[in-house]
Tab-separated table of C-alpha atoms and ligand atoms in Angstrom:
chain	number	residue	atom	x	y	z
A	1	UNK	CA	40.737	-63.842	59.672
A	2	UNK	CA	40.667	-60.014	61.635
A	3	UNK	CA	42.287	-58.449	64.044
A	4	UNK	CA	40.193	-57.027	66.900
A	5	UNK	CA	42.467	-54.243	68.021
A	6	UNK	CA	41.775	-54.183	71.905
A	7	UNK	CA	41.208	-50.707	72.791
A	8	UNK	CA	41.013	-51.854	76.540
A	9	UNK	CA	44.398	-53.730	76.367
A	10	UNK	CA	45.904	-50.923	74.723
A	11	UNK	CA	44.308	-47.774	76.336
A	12	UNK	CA	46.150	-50.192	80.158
A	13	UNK	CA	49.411	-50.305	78.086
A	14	UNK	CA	49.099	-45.986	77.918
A	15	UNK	CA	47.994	-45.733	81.604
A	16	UNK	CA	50.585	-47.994	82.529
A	17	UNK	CA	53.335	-46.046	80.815
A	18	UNK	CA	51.475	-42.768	82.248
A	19	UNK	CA	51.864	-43.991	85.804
A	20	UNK	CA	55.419	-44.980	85.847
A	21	UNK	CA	56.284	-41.419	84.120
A	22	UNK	CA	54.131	-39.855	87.051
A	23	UNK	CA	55.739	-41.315	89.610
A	24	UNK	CA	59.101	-40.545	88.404
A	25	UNK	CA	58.010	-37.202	88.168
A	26	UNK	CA	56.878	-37.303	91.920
A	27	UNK	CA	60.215	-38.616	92.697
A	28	UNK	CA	61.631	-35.600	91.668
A	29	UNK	CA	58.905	-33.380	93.632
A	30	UNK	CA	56.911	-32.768	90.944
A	31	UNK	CA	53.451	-33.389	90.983
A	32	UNK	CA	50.653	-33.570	87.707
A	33	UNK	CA	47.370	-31.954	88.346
A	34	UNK	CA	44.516	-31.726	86.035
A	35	UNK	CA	41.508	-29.524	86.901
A	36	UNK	CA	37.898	-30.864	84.971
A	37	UNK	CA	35.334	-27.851	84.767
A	38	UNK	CA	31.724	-29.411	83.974
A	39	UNK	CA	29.510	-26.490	84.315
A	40	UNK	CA	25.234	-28.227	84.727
A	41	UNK	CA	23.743	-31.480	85.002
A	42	UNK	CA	24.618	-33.279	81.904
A	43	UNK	CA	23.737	-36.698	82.872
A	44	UNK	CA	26.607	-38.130	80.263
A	45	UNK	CA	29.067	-35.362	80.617
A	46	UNK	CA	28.339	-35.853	85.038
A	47	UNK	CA	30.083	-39.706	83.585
A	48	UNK	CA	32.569	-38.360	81.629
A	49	UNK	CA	34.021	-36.411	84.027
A	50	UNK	CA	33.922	-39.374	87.214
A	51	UNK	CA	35.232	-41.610	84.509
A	52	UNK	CA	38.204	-38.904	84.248
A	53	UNK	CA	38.797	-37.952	87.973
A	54	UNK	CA	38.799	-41.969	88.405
A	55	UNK	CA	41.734	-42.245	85.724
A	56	UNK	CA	43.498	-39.780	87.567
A	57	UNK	CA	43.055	-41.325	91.208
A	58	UNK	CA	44.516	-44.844	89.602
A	59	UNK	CA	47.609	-43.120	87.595
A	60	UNK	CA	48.309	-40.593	90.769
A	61	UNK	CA	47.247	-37.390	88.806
A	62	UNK	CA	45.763	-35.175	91.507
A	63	UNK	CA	42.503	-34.383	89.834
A	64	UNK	CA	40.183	-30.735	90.793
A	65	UNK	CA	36.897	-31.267	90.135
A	66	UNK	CA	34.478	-27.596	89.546
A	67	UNK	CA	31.340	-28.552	89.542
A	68	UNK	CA	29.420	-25.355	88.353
A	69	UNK	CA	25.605	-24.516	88.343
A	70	UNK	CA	24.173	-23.852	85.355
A	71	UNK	CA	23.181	-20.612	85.600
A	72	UNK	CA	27.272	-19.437	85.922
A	73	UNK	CA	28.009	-16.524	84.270
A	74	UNK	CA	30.677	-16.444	81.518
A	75	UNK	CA	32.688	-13.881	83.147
A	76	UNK	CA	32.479	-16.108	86.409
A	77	UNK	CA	33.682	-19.042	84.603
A	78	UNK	CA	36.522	-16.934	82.632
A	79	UNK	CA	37.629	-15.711	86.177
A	80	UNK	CA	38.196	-19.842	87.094
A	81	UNK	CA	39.854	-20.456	84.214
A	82	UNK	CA	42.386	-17.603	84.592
A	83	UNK	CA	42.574	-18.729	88.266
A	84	UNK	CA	43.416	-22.040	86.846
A	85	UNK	CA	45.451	-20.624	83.719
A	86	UNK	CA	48.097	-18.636	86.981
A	87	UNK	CA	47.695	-21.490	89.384
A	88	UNK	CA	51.063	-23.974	89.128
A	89	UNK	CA	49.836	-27.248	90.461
A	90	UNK	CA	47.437	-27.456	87.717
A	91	UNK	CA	48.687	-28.964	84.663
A	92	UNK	CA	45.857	-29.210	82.524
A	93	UNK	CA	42.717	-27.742	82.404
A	94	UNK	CA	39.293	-29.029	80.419
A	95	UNK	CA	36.417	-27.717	80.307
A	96	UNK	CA	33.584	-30.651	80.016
A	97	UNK	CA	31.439	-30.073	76.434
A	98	UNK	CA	29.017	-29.183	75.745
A	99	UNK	CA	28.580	-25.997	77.728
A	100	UNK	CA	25.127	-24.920	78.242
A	101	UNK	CA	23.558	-22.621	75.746
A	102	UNK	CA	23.608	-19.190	77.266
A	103	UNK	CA	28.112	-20.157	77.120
A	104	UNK	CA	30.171	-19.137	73.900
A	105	UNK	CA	32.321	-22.568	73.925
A	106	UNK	CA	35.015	-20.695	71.381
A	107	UNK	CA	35.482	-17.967	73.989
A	108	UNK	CA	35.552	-20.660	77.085
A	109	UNK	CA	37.802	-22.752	74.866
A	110	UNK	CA	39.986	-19.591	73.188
A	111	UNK	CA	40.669	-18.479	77.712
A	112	UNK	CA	42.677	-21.814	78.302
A	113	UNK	CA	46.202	-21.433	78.302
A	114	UNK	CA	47.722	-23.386	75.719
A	115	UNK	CA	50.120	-24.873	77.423
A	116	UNK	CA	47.862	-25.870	79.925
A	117	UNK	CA	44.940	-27.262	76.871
A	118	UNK	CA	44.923	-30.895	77.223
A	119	UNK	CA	42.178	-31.235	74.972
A	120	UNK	CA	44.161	-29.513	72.325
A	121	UNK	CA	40.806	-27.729	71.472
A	122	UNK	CA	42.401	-24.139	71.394
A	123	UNK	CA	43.750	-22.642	68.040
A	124	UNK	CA	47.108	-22.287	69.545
A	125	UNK	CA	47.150	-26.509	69.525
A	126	UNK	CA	44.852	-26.742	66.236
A	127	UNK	CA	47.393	-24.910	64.342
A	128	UNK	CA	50.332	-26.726	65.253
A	129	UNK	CA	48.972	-30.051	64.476
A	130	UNK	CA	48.213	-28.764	61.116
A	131	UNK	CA	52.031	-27.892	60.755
A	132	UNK	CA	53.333	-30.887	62.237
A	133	UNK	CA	54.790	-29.700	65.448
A	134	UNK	CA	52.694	-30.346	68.605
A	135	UNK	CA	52.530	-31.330	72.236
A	136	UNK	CA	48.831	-32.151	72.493
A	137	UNK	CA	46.790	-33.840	70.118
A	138	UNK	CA	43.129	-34.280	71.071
A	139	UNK	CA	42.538	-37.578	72.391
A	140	UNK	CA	40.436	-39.387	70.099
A	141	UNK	CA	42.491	-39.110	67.032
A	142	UNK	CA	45.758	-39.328	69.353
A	143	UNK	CA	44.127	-42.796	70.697
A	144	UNK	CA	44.024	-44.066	67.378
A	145	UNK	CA	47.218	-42.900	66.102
A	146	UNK	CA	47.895	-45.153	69.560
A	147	UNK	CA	46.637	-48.012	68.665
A	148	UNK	CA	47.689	-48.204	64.943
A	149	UNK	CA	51.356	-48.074	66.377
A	150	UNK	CA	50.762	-50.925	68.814
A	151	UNK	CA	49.213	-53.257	66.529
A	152	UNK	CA	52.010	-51.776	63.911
A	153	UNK	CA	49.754	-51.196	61.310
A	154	UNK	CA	52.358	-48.957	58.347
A	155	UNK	CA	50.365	-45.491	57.495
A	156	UNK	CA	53.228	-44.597	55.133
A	157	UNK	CA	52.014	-44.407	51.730
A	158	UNK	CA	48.600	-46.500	52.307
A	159	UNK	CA	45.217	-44.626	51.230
A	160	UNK	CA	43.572	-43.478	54.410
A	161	UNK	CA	39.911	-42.087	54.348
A	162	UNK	CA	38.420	-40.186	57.604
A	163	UNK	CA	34.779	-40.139	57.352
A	164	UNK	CA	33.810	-37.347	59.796
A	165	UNK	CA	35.135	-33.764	59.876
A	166	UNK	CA	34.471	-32.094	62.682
A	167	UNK	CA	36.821	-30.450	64.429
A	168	UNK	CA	38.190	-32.785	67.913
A	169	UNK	CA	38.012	-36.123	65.599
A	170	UNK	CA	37.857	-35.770	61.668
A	171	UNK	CA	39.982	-33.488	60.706
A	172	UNK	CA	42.533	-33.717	63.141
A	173	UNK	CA	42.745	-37.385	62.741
A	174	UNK	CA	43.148	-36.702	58.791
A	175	UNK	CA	45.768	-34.195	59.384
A	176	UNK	CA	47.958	-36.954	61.957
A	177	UNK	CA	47.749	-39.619	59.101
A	178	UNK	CA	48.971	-37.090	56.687
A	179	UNK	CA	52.132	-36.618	58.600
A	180	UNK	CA	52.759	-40.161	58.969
A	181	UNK	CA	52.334	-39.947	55.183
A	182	UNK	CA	49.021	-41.822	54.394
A	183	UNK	CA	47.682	-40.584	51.553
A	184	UNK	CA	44.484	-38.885	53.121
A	185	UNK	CA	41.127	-37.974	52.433
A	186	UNK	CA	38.247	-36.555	54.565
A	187	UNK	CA	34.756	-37.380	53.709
A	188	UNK	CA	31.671	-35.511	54.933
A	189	UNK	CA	27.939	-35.132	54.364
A	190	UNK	CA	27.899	-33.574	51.599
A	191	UNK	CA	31.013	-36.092	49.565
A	192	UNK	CA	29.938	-37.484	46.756
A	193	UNK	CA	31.001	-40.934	45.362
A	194	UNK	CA	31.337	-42.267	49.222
A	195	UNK	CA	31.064	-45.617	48.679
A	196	UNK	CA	33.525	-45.607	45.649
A	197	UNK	CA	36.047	-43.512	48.008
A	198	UNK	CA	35.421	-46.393	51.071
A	199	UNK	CA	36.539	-48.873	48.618
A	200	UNK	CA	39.911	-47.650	48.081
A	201	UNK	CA	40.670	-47.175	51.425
A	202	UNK	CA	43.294	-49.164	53.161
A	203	UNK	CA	43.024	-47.446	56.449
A	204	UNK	CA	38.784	-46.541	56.874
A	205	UNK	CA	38.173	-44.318	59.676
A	206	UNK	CA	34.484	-43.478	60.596
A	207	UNK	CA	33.793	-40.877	62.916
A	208	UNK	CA	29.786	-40.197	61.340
A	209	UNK	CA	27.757	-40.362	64.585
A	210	UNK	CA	25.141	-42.703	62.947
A	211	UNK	CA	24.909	-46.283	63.752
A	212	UNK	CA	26.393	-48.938	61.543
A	213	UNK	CA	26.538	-46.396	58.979
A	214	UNK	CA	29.196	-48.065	57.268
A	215	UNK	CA	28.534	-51.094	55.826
A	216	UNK	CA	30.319	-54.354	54.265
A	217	UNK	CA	30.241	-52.936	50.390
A	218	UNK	CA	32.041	-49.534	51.280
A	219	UNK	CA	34.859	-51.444	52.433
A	220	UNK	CA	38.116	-52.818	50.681
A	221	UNK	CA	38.969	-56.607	51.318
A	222	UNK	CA	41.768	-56.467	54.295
A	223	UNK	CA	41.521	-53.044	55.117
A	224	UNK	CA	41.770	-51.898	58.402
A	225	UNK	CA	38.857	-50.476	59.965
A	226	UNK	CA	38.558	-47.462	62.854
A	227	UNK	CA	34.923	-47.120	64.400
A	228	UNK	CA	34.861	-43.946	66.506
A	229	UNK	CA	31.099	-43.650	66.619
A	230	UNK	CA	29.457	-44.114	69.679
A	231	UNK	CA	25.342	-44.968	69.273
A	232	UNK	CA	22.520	-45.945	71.075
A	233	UNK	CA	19.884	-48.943	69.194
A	234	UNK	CA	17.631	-49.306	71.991
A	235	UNK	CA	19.648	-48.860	74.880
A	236	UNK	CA	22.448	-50.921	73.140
A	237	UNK	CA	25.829	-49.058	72.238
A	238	UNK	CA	26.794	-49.194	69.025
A	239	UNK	CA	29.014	-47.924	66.652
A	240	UNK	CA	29.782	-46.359	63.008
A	241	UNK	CA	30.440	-49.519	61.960
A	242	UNK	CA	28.133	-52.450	60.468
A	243	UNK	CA	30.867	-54.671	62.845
A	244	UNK	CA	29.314	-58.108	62.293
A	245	UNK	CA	29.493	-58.063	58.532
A	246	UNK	CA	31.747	-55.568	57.821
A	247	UNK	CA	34.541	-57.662	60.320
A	248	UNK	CA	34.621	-60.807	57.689
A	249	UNK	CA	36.410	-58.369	54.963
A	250	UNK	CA	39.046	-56.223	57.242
A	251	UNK	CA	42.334	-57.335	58.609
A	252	UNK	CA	42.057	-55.271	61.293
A	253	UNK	CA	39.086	-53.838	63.056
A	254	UNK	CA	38.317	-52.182	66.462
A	255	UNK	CA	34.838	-53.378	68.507
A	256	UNK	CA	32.419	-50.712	69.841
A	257	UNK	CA	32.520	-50.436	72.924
A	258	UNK	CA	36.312	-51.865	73.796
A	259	UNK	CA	37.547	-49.949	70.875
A	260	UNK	CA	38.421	-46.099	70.167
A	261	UNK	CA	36.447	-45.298	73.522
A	262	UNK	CA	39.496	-46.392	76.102
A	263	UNK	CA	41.621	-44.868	74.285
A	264	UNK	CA	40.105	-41.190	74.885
A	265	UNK	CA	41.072	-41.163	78.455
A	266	UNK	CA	44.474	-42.696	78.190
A	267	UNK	CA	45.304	-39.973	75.993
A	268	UNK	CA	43.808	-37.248	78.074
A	269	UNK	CA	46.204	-38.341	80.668
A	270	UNK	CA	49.291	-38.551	78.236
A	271	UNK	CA	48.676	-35.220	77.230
A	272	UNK	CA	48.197	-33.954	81.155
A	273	UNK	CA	51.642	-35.848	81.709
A	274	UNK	CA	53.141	-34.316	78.571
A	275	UNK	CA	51.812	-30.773	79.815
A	276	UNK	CA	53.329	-31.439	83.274
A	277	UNK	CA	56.698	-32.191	82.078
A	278	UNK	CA	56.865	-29.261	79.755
A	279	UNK	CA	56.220	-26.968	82.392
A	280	UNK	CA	58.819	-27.871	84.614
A	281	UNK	CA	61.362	-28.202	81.424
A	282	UNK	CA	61.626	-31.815	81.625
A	283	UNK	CA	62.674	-33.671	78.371
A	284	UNK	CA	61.269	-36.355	76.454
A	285	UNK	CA	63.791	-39.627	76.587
B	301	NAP	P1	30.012	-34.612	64.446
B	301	NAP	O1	30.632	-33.347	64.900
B	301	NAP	O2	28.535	-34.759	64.471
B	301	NAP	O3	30.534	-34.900	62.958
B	301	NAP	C1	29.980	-35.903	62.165
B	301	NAP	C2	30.593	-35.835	60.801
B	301	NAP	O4	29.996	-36.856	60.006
B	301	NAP	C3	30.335	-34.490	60.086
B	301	NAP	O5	31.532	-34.020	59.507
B	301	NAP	C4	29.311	-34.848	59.020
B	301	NAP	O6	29.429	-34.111	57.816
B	301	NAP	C5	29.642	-36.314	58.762
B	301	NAP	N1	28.481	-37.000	58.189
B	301	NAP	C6	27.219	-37.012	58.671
B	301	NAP	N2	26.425	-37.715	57.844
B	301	NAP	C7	27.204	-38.132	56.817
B	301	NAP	C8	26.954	-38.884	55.661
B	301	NAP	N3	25.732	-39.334	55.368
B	301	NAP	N4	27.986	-39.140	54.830
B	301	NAP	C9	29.231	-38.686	55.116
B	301	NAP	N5	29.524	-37.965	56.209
B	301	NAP	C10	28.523	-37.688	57.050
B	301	NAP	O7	30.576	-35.856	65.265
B	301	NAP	P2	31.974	-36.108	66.014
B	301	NAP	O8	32.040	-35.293	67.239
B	301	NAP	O9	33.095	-36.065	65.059
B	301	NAP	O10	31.728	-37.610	66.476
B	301	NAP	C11	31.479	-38.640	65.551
B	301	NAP	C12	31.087	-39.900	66.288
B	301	NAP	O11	32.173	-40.285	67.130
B	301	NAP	C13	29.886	-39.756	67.219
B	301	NAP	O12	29.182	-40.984	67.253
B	301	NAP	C14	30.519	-39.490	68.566
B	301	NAP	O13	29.690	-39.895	69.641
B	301	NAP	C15	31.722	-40.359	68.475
B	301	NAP	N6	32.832	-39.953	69.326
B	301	NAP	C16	33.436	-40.923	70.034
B	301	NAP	C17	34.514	-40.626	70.820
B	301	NAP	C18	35.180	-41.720	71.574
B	301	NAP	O14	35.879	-41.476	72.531
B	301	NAP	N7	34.998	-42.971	71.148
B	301	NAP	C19	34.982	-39.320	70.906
B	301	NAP	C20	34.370	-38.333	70.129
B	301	NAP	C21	33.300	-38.673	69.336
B	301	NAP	P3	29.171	-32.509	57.741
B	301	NAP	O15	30.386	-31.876	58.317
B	301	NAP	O16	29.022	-32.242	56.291
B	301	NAP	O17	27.932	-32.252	58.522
């Protein structure tokens, strides 16, 4: 019998947590502020960012929306974000991807102050996770670390394979397993022997982008099993993950949607919280 890990229960457990630290922070006179930039009309990045500013408004983050046209300039959207970068109410800044074309993201992304990078997208951040000693993490691959510890599933010494290795979820997620000693590696498109590396893999993390990619033979009996994907069959979200089959061999396994996709936001506000309190020199109990 599996686990569903609850990424709804646990993703309320983090806000929760977040919203007692915030108001003890308030108590003291110190506010958290998080500005969003979305520059266009995305339609899914316009509901990524309400989804945000409405996390904010229930853990009593003060949250600056800029909603820029997309025609803005990059120097007008580098002068905002050294605005931002100066101004001391704001906490964190993001800056809502993608960017339109005519926008390099690395130099949007490279103008954020590190300290104030919640998405932990600059190199400043990427670095130190890859040595081990970090304040931000992004969110995905924090939210999982998340809900591995609440369900207190052991990474220490267990075989952990990441398919996916892009940049805010693969590889970051490989390199956070690695310090919590799994044994770690990160598949891609062009890995050969996939299935026969699946199989081994006590922890199976699939961050692909293609739905129910992974299916019931690629995967170990009682392993535990991460979907990060987020698809569309016909209207119908779906995951990385063939869920219905692939459910009867893990002994732990997290649903699409009510899985990894909570968890993004409750970590986006952890790390606003965490950049909040390390700018006003406040310690970690
Ligand atoms: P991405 O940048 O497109 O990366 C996909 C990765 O999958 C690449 O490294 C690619 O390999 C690899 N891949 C593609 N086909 C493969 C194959 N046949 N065999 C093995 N590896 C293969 O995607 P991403 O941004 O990491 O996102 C992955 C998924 O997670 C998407 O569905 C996305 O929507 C979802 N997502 C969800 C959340 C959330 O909050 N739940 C957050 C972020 C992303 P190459 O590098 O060789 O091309």
């Amino acid at each position: 019998m599996y686990k569903l890990i609850d990424g709804k229960e646990i993703s309320a457990a983090v806000k929760e947590r977040v919203k007692n630290e915030v108001a003890i922070l308030n108590s003291k006179g110190i506010s958290v502020g998080l500005a969003v930039i979305i520059v266009g009309e995305d339609p899914a990045s316009k509901i990524y960012v309400a989804n945000k500013k409405k996390a904010c408004e229930q853990l009593g983050i003060r949250s600056m929306e800029y909603a820029l046209d997309a025609d803005t300039t990059e120097e007008e959207l580098l002068e905002l974000i050294n605005t931002l970068n100066e101004e001391k109410s704001v906490n964190g800044i993001l800056c809502q991807l993608p960017l339109p074309k005519h926008l390099d993201e690395k130099i949007i992304i490279n103008a954020i102050s590190p300290e104030k990078d919640v998405d932990a997208f600059h190199p400043h951040n990427v670095g130190r996770i890859m040595i081990g000693d970090y304040d931000f993490v992004p969110c995905t691959p924090a939210g999982i670390m998340e809900m591995l510890k609440y369900e207190g599933i052991e990474v220490e010494g267990k075989t952990c394979v990441v398919i996916g290795r892009s940049n805010i979820v693969g590889k970051p997620m490989g390199m956070l397993l690695l310090h919590k000693n799994g044994t770690v590696t990160i598949c891609h498109s062009r890995t050969k022997n996939l299935l026969e590396i699946c199989r081994e893999a006590d922890i199976l993390v699939a961050a692909v982008g293609k739905a129910e990619f992974v299916t019931a033979d690629m995967v170990k009996e009682g392993a535990v099993v991460i979907d990060v994907g987020m698809n569309r069959i016909d209207g119908r979200l779906c995951g990385d993950v063939d869920f219905e089959n692939v459910k009867e061999k893990a002994s732990a396994i997290t649903p699409v949607p009510g899985g990894v996709g909570p968890m993004t936001i409750a970590m986006l506000m952890q790390n606003t919280l965490t950049a909040a309190k390390r700018q006003n020199g406040v310690c970690d109990e």
